[in-house]
């Protein structure tokens, strides 16, 4: 068994992230020692049911009673109705406090199953098996769980850490290229907010990584998990530093909300454009060297990602996008807070950003007065 281990240090709730090839076929070796009892329920995105079957074989061979609950692919499952349906189905399998839930899928399944684990029988153990690049480098690590509501995304949930994150690189081979690129945007985020050398590495190696180089994928995923573990270890409940992980997300979330979560703009695609806008905002504030946004956009283009709103096929309106800023979880008493860059590799939290400036960034992206 060869794999990379990244520890997440959170006192009594510490856990390891394991990253490697073929880990799911050996799921029992990686997970059995953590189980309070040999009974698990896999909560599986229907799109990756085959992956769950592979795990089931390994678990069953080791005498671990395994049930599977599939949930429909897509963001709609991450709702009060989806949560209720999941909890009711889990209860049909008569779980007890020693049962472990294992989330197998992307961010939707991880967030939903994690939240369910945190409230089922007032809390049962939980393991993350992320199957998208985005979930592997971001959402599966750090214990944020939750669902979407009418008022917005992720407004209901819990901080609930998994007991392990098991990342099998092989699942990426069947991931659609578009999803892979969307996940890559979050990889770039770590370089932008905290490691200029890693960003430069991405500029050199990104295309090969996306084309399928497994060693580069392992290195990038381990690097991102390590960086996320460092931030989460310092600020688990996002009272401060963890907010840096939201770089590009205020813009990105606004774009997603305006697009209507209809699959036309994936989260990572919105974040990629949002990060370009975050760089532009930082440039306008005089914090970031001019040309940085262009450097990011050049790299996004080189790997085949969109950098301009005009390319997304929506009829955007400035007000339509900016009205979402005040609903951002970082907004306090109506004042806007943005994550800004002081350099590539160095981010900070900036409160009281003038709404006009954020509006200007949106307007220039829409009007093409700043373009890549
Ligand atoms: N995805 C951002 C965070 O986990 O804090």
Tab-separated table of C-alpha atoms and ligand atoms in Angstrom:
chain	number	residue	atom	x	y	z
A	1	UNK	CA	0.000	0.000	0.000
A	2	UNK	CA	1.682	3.193	-1.112
A	3	UNK	CA	0.010	6.503	-0.388
A	4	UNK	CA	0.674	10.015	0.878
A	5	UNK	CA	-0.600	10.925	4.327
A	6	UNK	CA	-1.568	14.481	5.244
A	7	UNK	CA	-2.478	14.981	8.907
A	8	UNK	CA	-5.163	17.424	10.016
A	9	UNK	CA	-4.276	18.449	13.573
A	10	UNK	CA	-7.387	19.255	15.594
A	11	UNK	CA	-6.674	17.810	19.018
A	12	UNK	CA	-9.010	14.943	19.865
A	13	UNK	CA	-10.683	15.356	16.454
A	14	UNK	CA	-7.454	15.006	14.451
A	15	UNK	CA	-7.487	12.789	11.382
A	16	UNK	CA	-5.449	11.771	8.362
A	17	UNK	CA	-6.042	12.344	4.686
A	18	UNK	CA	-4.714	9.439	2.605
A	19	UNK	CA	-3.976	10.025	-1.071
A	20	UNK	CA	-2.969	7.391	-3.609
A	21	UNK	CA	-3.967	5.056	-6.418
A	22	UNK	CA	-6.162	2.016	-5.872
A	23	UNK	CA	-7.065	2.914	-2.287
A	24	UNK	CA	-10.754	2.138	-2.680
A	25	UNK	CA	-10.135	-1.455	-3.712
A	26	UNK	CA	-8.359	-1.745	-0.353
A	27	UNK	CA	-10.983	0.306	1.492
A	28	UNK	CA	-11.163	-2.121	4.417
A	29	UNK	CA	-7.440	-1.819	5.228
A	30	UNK	CA	-7.743	1.970	5.266
A	31	UNK	CA	-10.989	2.237	7.165
A	32	UNK	CA	-11.586	-0.844	9.370
A	33	UNK	CA	-9.240	0.276	12.175
A	34	UNK	CA	-11.282	3.469	12.550
A	35	UNK	CA	-14.707	1.869	12.852
A	36	UNK	CA	-16.379	1.784	16.273
A	37	UNK	CA	-18.279	-1.303	15.049
A	38	UNK	CA	-18.132	-3.277	11.777
A	39	UNK	CA	-21.200	-1.547	10.332
A	40	UNK	CA	-21.129	1.204	7.738
A	41	UNK	CA	-23.579	2.918	5.415
A	42	UNK	CA	-22.198	4.297	2.179
A	43	UNK	CA	-23.998	7.454	1.020
A	44	UNK	CA	-23.266	7.511	-2.662
A	45	UNK	CA	-23.804	9.870	-5.570
A	46	UNK	CA	-25.627	7.714	-8.115
A	47	UNK	CA	-23.071	8.808	-10.728
A	48	UNK	CA	-20.302	6.904	-8.897
A	49	UNK	CA	-22.182	3.796	-7.823
A	50	UNK	CA	-19.493	1.580	-9.366
A	51	UNK	CA	-16.913	3.145	-7.072
A	52	UNK	CA	-19.097	2.276	-4.096
A	53	UNK	CA	-19.404	-1.340	-5.326
A	54	UNK	CA	-15.604	-1.604	-5.366
A	55	UNK	CA	-15.505	-0.418	-1.769
A	56	UNK	CA	-18.328	-2.731	-0.763
A	57	UNK	CA	-16.394	-5.791	-2.008
A	58	UNK	CA	-13.385	-4.889	0.086
A	59	UNK	CA	-15.457	-4.079	3.180
A	60	UNK	CA	-17.605	-7.201	2.883
A	61	UNK	CA	-14.495	-9.399	2.543
A	62	UNK	CA	-13.381	-8.095	5.913
A	63	UNK	CA	-16.700	-8.824	7.586
A	64	UNK	CA	-17.914	-5.232	7.663
A	65	UNK	CA	-21.695	-5.017	7.242
A	66	UNK	CA	-22.211	-2.471	4.480
A	67	UNK	CA	-25.389	-0.849	3.217
A	68	UNK	CA	-25.573	1.575	0.322
A	69	UNK	CA	-27.883	4.567	-0.013
A	70	UNK	CA	-27.668	6.350	-3.363
A	71	UNK	CA	-28.675	9.933	-3.795
A	72	UNK	CA	-29.489	11.685	-7.059
A	73	UNK	CA	-26.628	13.542	-8.701
A	74	UNK	CA	-26.856	17.309	-8.565
A	75	UNK	CA	-27.124	20.251	-6.207
A	76	UNK	CA	-30.873	19.754	-5.588
A	77	UNK	CA	-30.109	16.880	-3.176
A	78	UNK	CA	-28.430	19.376	-0.848
A	79	UNK	CA	-31.699	20.738	0.510
A	80	UNK	CA	-34.036	20.290	3.492
A	81	UNK	CA	-36.069	17.875	1.378
A	82	UNK	CA	-32.930	15.960	0.344
A	83	UNK	CA	-31.753	15.807	3.951
A	84	UNK	CA	-35.101	14.505	5.153
A	85	UNK	CA	-35.161	11.846	2.443
A	86	UNK	CA	-31.612	10.772	3.277
A	87	UNK	CA	-32.183	10.634	7.045
A	88	UNK	CA	-35.344	8.560	6.593
A	89	UNK	CA	-33.541	6.109	4.344
A	90	UNK	CA	-30.617	5.852	6.750
A	91	UNK	CA	-32.997	5.116	9.618
A	92	UNK	CA	-34.454	2.214	7.635
A	93	UNK	CA	-31.072	0.498	8.082
A	94	UNK	CA	-31.388	0.798	11.870
A	95	UNK	CA	-28.071	2.539	12.501
A	96	UNK	CA	-26.784	2.805	16.056
A	97	UNK	CA	-24.277	5.195	17.582
A	98	UNK	CA	-21.386	2.961	16.448
A	99	UNK	CA	-22.451	2.975	12.797
A	100	UNK	CA	-20.172	4.973	10.478
A	101	UNK	CA	-21.463	6.938	7.484
A	102	UNK	CA	-19.151	7.076	4.474
A	103	UNK	CA	-19.787	9.808	1.891
A	104	UNK	CA	-18.780	8.719	-1.619
A	105	UNK	CA	-19.086	11.461	-4.217
A	106	UNK	CA	-18.403	15.140	-4.833
A	107	UNK	CA	-19.058	18.171	-2.676
A	108	UNK	CA	-22.829	17.752	-2.668
A	109	UNK	CA	-22.705	14.258	-1.187
A	110	UNK	CA	-19.913	15.143	1.235
A	111	UNK	CA	-21.741	18.207	2.551
A	112	UNK	CA	-25.114	16.457	2.771
A	113	UNK	CA	-23.909	13.169	4.267
A	114	UNK	CA	-21.615	15.029	6.668
A	115	UNK	CA	-24.524	17.108	7.913
A	116	UNK	CA	-26.691	13.999	8.206
A	117	UNK	CA	-23.915	12.277	10.214
A	118	UNK	CA	-23.720	15.237	12.570
A	119	UNK	CA	-27.426	14.997	13.486
A	120	UNK	CA	-28.268	11.300	13.021
A	121	UNK	CA	-28.736	9.851	16.522
A	122	UNK	CA	-27.148	13.158	17.650
A	123	UNK	CA	-23.968	12.335	15.781
A	124	UNK	CA	-22.358	9.246	14.253
A	125	UNK	CA	-18.840	8.861	12.839
A	126	UNK	CA	-18.260	9.903	9.297
A	127	UNK	CA	-15.632	9.312	6.590
A	128	UNK	CA	-15.152	11.245	3.362
A	129	UNK	CA	-14.370	9.534	0.052
A	130	UNK	CA	-14.302	12.450	-2.415
A	131	UNK	CA	-14.581	11.472	-6.069
A	132	UNK	CA	-14.205	14.852	-7.784
A	133	UNK	CA	-11.032	16.902	-7.930
A	134	UNK	CA	-12.857	19.818	-6.332
A	135	UNK	CA	-13.977	17.739	-3.366
A	136	UNK	CA	-10.525	16.163	-3.046
A	137	UNK	CA	-8.718	19.487	-2.709
A	138	UNK	CA	-11.345	21.474	-0.860
A	139	UNK	CA	-14.781	20.453	0.342
A	140	UNK	CA	-13.953	17.030	1.823
A	141	UNK	CA	-11.309	18.497	4.124
A	142	UNK	CA	-12.010	20.667	7.130
A	143	UNK	CA	-15.412	19.574	8.378
A	144	UNK	CA	-17.786	22.055	6.788
A	145	UNK	CA	-21.111	20.339	6.157
A	146	UNK	CA	-24.482	21.712	5.167
A	147	UNK	CA	-27.367	22.237	2.810
A	148	UNK	CA	-28.735	25.056	0.677
A	149	UNK	CA	-31.901	26.969	1.526
A	150	UNK	CA	-34.148	29.437	-0.278
A	151	UNK	CA	-32.063	32.268	1.148
A	152	UNK	CA	-28.771	30.959	-0.234
A	153	UNK	CA	-26.118	28.255	-0.375
A	154	UNK	CA	-24.693	26.564	2.715
A	155	UNK	CA	-26.614	28.726	5.169
A	156	UNK	CA	-27.594	25.715	7.313
A	157	UNK	CA	-25.032	23.190	8.464
A	158	UNK	CA	-22.421	22.240	11.013
A	159	UNK	CA	-18.699	21.981	11.552
A	160	UNK	CA	-18.288	18.227	11.833
A	161	UNK	CA	-14.923	16.656	11.138
A	162	UNK	CA	-14.605	13.309	9.361
A	163	UNK	CA	-12.548	10.512	10.910
A	164	UNK	CA	-10.576	10.095	7.692
A	165	UNK	CA	-10.507	11.392	4.117
A	166	UNK	CA	-9.637	8.708	1.585
A	167	UNK	CA	-8.623	10.081	-1.808
A	168	UNK	CA	-8.227	7.576	-4.632
A	169	UNK	CA	-6.584	9.213	-7.651
A	170	UNK	CA	-8.019	6.564	-9.985
A	171	UNK	CA	-11.538	7.993	-9.713
A	172	UNK	CA	-10.358	11.068	-11.585
A	173	UNK	CA	-9.788	9.084	-14.772
A	174	UNK	CA	-13.545	8.949	-15.397
A	175	UNK	CA	-14.256	12.515	-14.313
A	176	UNK	CA	-15.447	14.706	-17.245
A	177	UNK	CA	-12.700	17.174	-18.299
A	178	UNK	CA	-14.963	20.093	-17.480
A	179	UNK	CA	-15.320	18.915	-13.858
A	180	UNK	CA	-11.593	18.329	-13.668
A	181	UNK	CA	-10.882	21.898	-14.749
A	182	UNK	CA	-13.450	23.246	-12.302
A	183	UNK	CA	-11.553	21.475	-9.521
A	184	UNK	CA	-8.279	22.806	-10.845
A	185	UNK	CA	-9.508	26.351	-10.154
A	186	UNK	CA	-9.508	25.514	-6.428
A	187	UNK	CA	-5.961	24.151	-6.753
A	188	UNK	CA	-4.854	27.490	-8.209
A	189	UNK	CA	-6.591	29.245	-5.318
A	190	UNK	CA	-4.093	27.795	-2.807
A	191	UNK	CA	-1.193	29.143	-4.861
A	192	UNK	CA	-2.815	32.551	-5.155
A	193	UNK	CA	-3.626	32.943	-1.463
A	194	UNK	CA	-0.578	31.408	0.184
A	195	UNK	CA	2.196	30.093	-2.044
A	196	UNK	CA	3.596	31.979	-5.036
A	197	UNK	CA	6.004	29.147	-5.847
A	198	UNK	CA	3.096	26.681	-5.999
A	199	UNK	CA	1.228	29.023	-8.332
A	200	UNK	CA	4.289	29.161	-10.601
A	201	UNK	CA	4.464	25.341	-10.420
A	202	UNK	CA	0.836	25.209	-11.591
A	203	UNK	CA	1.689	27.522	-14.484
A	204	UNK	CA	4.402	25.067	-15.529
A	205	UNK	CA	2.667	21.766	-14.811
A	206	UNK	CA	-1.085	22.515	-14.908
A	207	UNK	CA	-1.660	21.352	-18.459
A	208	UNK	CA	0.121	18.023	-17.836
A	209	UNK	CA	-1.767	17.552	-14.582
A	210	UNK	CA	-5.103	18.064	-16.332
A	211	UNK	CA	-4.058	15.823	-19.204
A	212	UNK	CA	-3.738	12.930	-16.748
A	213	UNK	CA	-0.253	12.859	-15.198
A	214	UNK	CA	-0.943	10.923	-12.013
A	215	UNK	CA	2.236	11.890	-10.147
A	216	UNK	CA	1.522	15.587	-10.703
A	217	UNK	CA	-2.069	15.076	-9.574
A	218	UNK	CA	-0.942	13.367	-6.382
A	219	UNK	CA	1.562	16.104	-5.653
A	220	UNK	CA	-0.946	18.899	-6.282
A	221	UNK	CA	-3.717	17.265	-4.232
A	222	UNK	CA	-1.353	16.548	-1.340
A	223	UNK	CA	-0.030	20.122	-1.454
A	224	UNK	CA	-3.547	21.578	-1.377
A	225	UNK	CA	-4.714	19.251	1.403
A	226	UNK	CA	-1.628	20.163	3.390
A	227	UNK	CA	-2.347	23.870	2.980
A	228	UNK	CA	-6.001	23.447	3.842
A	229	UNK	CA	-5.089	21.331	6.886
A	230	UNK	CA	-2.757	24.090	8.038
A	231	UNK	CA	-5.486	26.748	7.786
A	232	UNK	CA	-8.195	24.568	9.341
A	233	UNK	CA	-5.808	23.613	12.159
A	234	UNK	CA	-5.359	27.307	12.932
A	235	UNK	CA	-8.967	28.433	12.522
A	236	UNK	CA	-11.427	25.558	12.344
A	237	UNK	CA	-14.588	27.653	12.723
A	238	UNK	CA	-13.623	30.454	10.359
A	239	UNK	CA	-13.343	33.254	12.832
A	240	UNK	CA	-10.503	34.673	10.790
A	241	UNK	CA	-7.843	33.000	8.638
A	242	UNK	CA	-10.045	30.256	7.186
A	243	UNK	CA	-11.960	32.962	5.328
A	244	UNK	CA	-8.920	33.296	3.020
A	245	UNK	CA	-10.117	30.077	1.374
A	246	UNK	CA	-13.016	32.133	0.058
A	247	UNK	CA	-10.805	34.122	-2.304
A	248	UNK	CA	-12.793	34.721	-5.505
A	249	UNK	CA	-15.882	33.195	-3.920
A	250	UNK	CA	-17.920	36.361	-3.253
A	251	UNK	CA	-17.795	37.129	-6.959
A	252	UNK	CA	-18.070	33.438	-7.842
A	253	UNK	CA	-21.088	32.773	-5.625
A	254	UNK	CA	-22.846	35.827	-7.086
A	255	UNK	CA	-22.264	34.485	-10.601
A	256	UNK	CA	-23.507	31.023	-9.640
A	257	UNK	CA	-26.617	32.442	-7.997
A	258	UNK	CA	-27.348	34.632	-11.037
A	259	UNK	CA	-26.800	31.721	-13.412
A	260	UNK	CA	-29.340	29.787	-11.362
A	261	UNK	CA	-27.367	26.623	-10.457
A	262	UNK	CA	-28.557	25.053	-13.680
A	263	UNK	CA	-25.254	23.380	-14.490
A	264	UNK	CA	-24.329	26.031	-17.054
A	265	UNK	CA	-21.669	27.434	-14.715
A	266	UNK	CA	-19.973	24.969	-12.378
A	267	UNK	CA	-18.805	26.164	-8.964
A	268	UNK	CA	-15.147	25.933	-9.970
A	269	UNK	CA	-15.809	27.757	-13.238
A	270	UNK	CA	-17.501	30.579	-11.329
A	271	UNK	CA	-14.627	30.636	-8.838
A	272	UNK	CA	-12.064	30.865	-11.666
A	273	UNK	CA	-13.713	33.993	-13.066
A	274	UNK	CA	-14.345	35.190	-9.506
A	275	UNK	CA	-10.628	34.940	-8.735
A	276	UNK	CA	-9.794	37.030	-11.804
A	277	UNK	CA	-12.280	39.585	-10.471
A	278	UNK	CA	-10.745	39.306	-6.997
A	279	UNK	CA	-7.358	40.109	-8.526
A	280	UNK	CA	-8.839	43.066	-10.417
A	281	UNK	CA	-10.414	44.382	-7.204
A	282	UNK	CA	-7.048	44.036	-5.439
A	283	UNK	CA	-5.333	45.868	-8.297
A	284	UNK	CA	-7.884	48.680	-8.170
A	285	UNK	CA	-7.358	49.008	-4.431
A	286	UNK	CA	-3.656	49.511	-5.124
A	287	UNK	CA	-2.773	46.379	-3.157
A	288	UNK	CA	-1.730	44.059	-5.958
A	289	UNK	CA	0.712	44.741	-8.790
A	290	UNK	CA	-1.029	45.588	-12.059
A	291	UNK	CA	-0.863	42.675	-14.463
A	292	UNK	CA	-1.528	40.001	-11.832
A	293	UNK	CA	-5.137	39.469	-12.922
A	294	UNK	CA	-3.896	39.164	-16.487
A	295	UNK	CA	-1.294	36.583	-15.414
A	296	UNK	CA	-3.992	34.469	-13.784
A	297	UNK	CA	-6.300	34.851	-16.780
A	298	UNK	CA	-3.486	33.837	-19.153
A	299	UNK	CA	-2.953	30.606	-17.240
A	300	UNK	CA	-6.679	29.842	-17.041
A	301	UNK	CA	-6.854	30.304	-20.802
A	302	UNK	CA	-3.836	28.070	-21.334
A	303	UNK	CA	-5.641	25.209	-19.586
A	304	UNK	CA	-8.863	25.884	-21.509
A	305	UNK	CA	-10.901	27.703	-18.883
A	306	UNK	CA	-13.155	30.705	-19.356
A	307	UNK	CA	-12.038	34.011	-17.926
A	308	UNK	CA	-14.715	36.350	-19.206
A	309	UNK	CA	-18.377	36.680	-18.426
A	310	UNK	CA	-19.186	37.137	-22.112
A	311	UNK	CA	-18.002	33.568	-22.752
A	312	UNK	CA	-20.464	31.967	-20.349
A	313	UNK	CA	-23.582	32.318	-22.494
A	314	UNK	CA	-25.625	34.286	-19.950
A	315	UNK	CA	-27.235	37.688	-20.306
A	316	UNK	CA	-25.613	39.206	-17.223
A	317	UNK	CA	-26.647	42.526	-15.676
A	318	UNK	CA	-24.366	44.443	-13.297
A	319	UNK	CA	-27.093	44.898	-10.665
A	320	UNK	CA	-28.114	41.272	-10.982
A	321	UNK	CA	-24.636	40.206	-9.917
A	322	UNK	CA	-23.899	42.872	-7.294
A	323	UNK	CA	-27.158	42.361	-5.370
A	324	UNK	CA	-25.766	39.025	-4.155
A	325	UNK	CA	-22.740	40.604	-2.453
A	326	UNK	CA	-24.688	41.771	0.604
A	327	UNK	CA	-25.952	38.215	1.201
A	328	UNK	CA	-22.386	36.933	1.430
A	329	UNK	CA	-21.668	35.199	4.761
A	330	UNK	CA	-18.668	37.500	5.267
A	331	UNK	CA	-20.780	40.677	4.951
A	332	UNK	CA	-21.243	42.358	8.330
A	333	UNK	CA	-23.995	44.921	8.954
A	334	UNK	CA	-24.292	45.561	5.230
A	335	UNK	CA	-20.581	46.357	4.739
A	336	UNK	CA	-18.779	44.268	2.159
A	337	UNK	CA	-15.819	42.100	3.057
A	338	UNK	CA	-13.602	40.668	0.351
A	339	UNK	CA	-10.562	38.446	0.332
A	340	UNK	CA	-7.913	40.415	-1.514
A	341	UNK	CA	-4.386	39.681	-2.699
A	342	UNK	CA	-1.388	41.770	-1.728
A	343	UNK	CA	0.763	39.645	-4.000
A	344	UNK	CA	0.366	36.356	-5.766
A	345	UNK	CA	0.825	34.005	-2.809
A	346	UNK	CA	-0.397	36.420	-0.131
A	347	UNK	CA	-4.035	37.058	0.725
A	348	UNK	CA	-5.757	39.103	3.386
A	349	UNK	CA	-9.280	39.895	4.568
A	350	UNK	CA	-10.440	43.420	3.755
A	351	UNK	CA	-13.505	44.835	5.473
A	352	UNK	CA	-15.542	47.869	4.437
A	353	UNK	CA	-14.850	47.564	0.744
A	354	UNK	CA	-16.751	50.300	-1.085
A	355	UNK	CA	-19.624	48.648	-2.962
A	356	UNK	CA	-18.922	51.032	-5.896
A	357	UNK	CA	-15.488	49.508	-6.375
A	358	UNK	CA	-16.831	45.954	-6.431
A	359	UNK	CA	-19.470	47.198	-8.851
A	360	UNK	CA	-16.767	48.714	-11.055
A	361	UNK	CA	-15.019	45.348	-11.286
A	362	UNK	CA	-18.254	43.678	-12.363
A	363	UNK	CA	-19.028	46.463	-14.839
A	364	UNK	CA	-15.623	46.376	-16.528
A	365	UNK	CA	-15.857	42.598	-16.880
A	366	UNK	CA	-19.284	42.970	-18.451
A	367	UNK	CA	-18.535	45.927	-20.656
A	368	UNK	CA	-15.242	44.490	-21.824
A	369	UNK	CA	-13.293	47.563	-20.687
A	370	UNK	CA	-10.935	45.160	-18.960
A	371	UNK	CA	-10.492	42.076	-20.985
A	372	UNK	CA	-8.187	39.149	-21.350
B	1	LIG	N1	-14.254	25.684	1.230
B	1	LIG	C1	-13.821	26.622	2.170
B	1	LIG	C2	-13.605	26.083	3.535
B	1	LIG	O1	-13.649	24.883	3.730
B	1	LIG	O2	-13.395	26.835	4.454
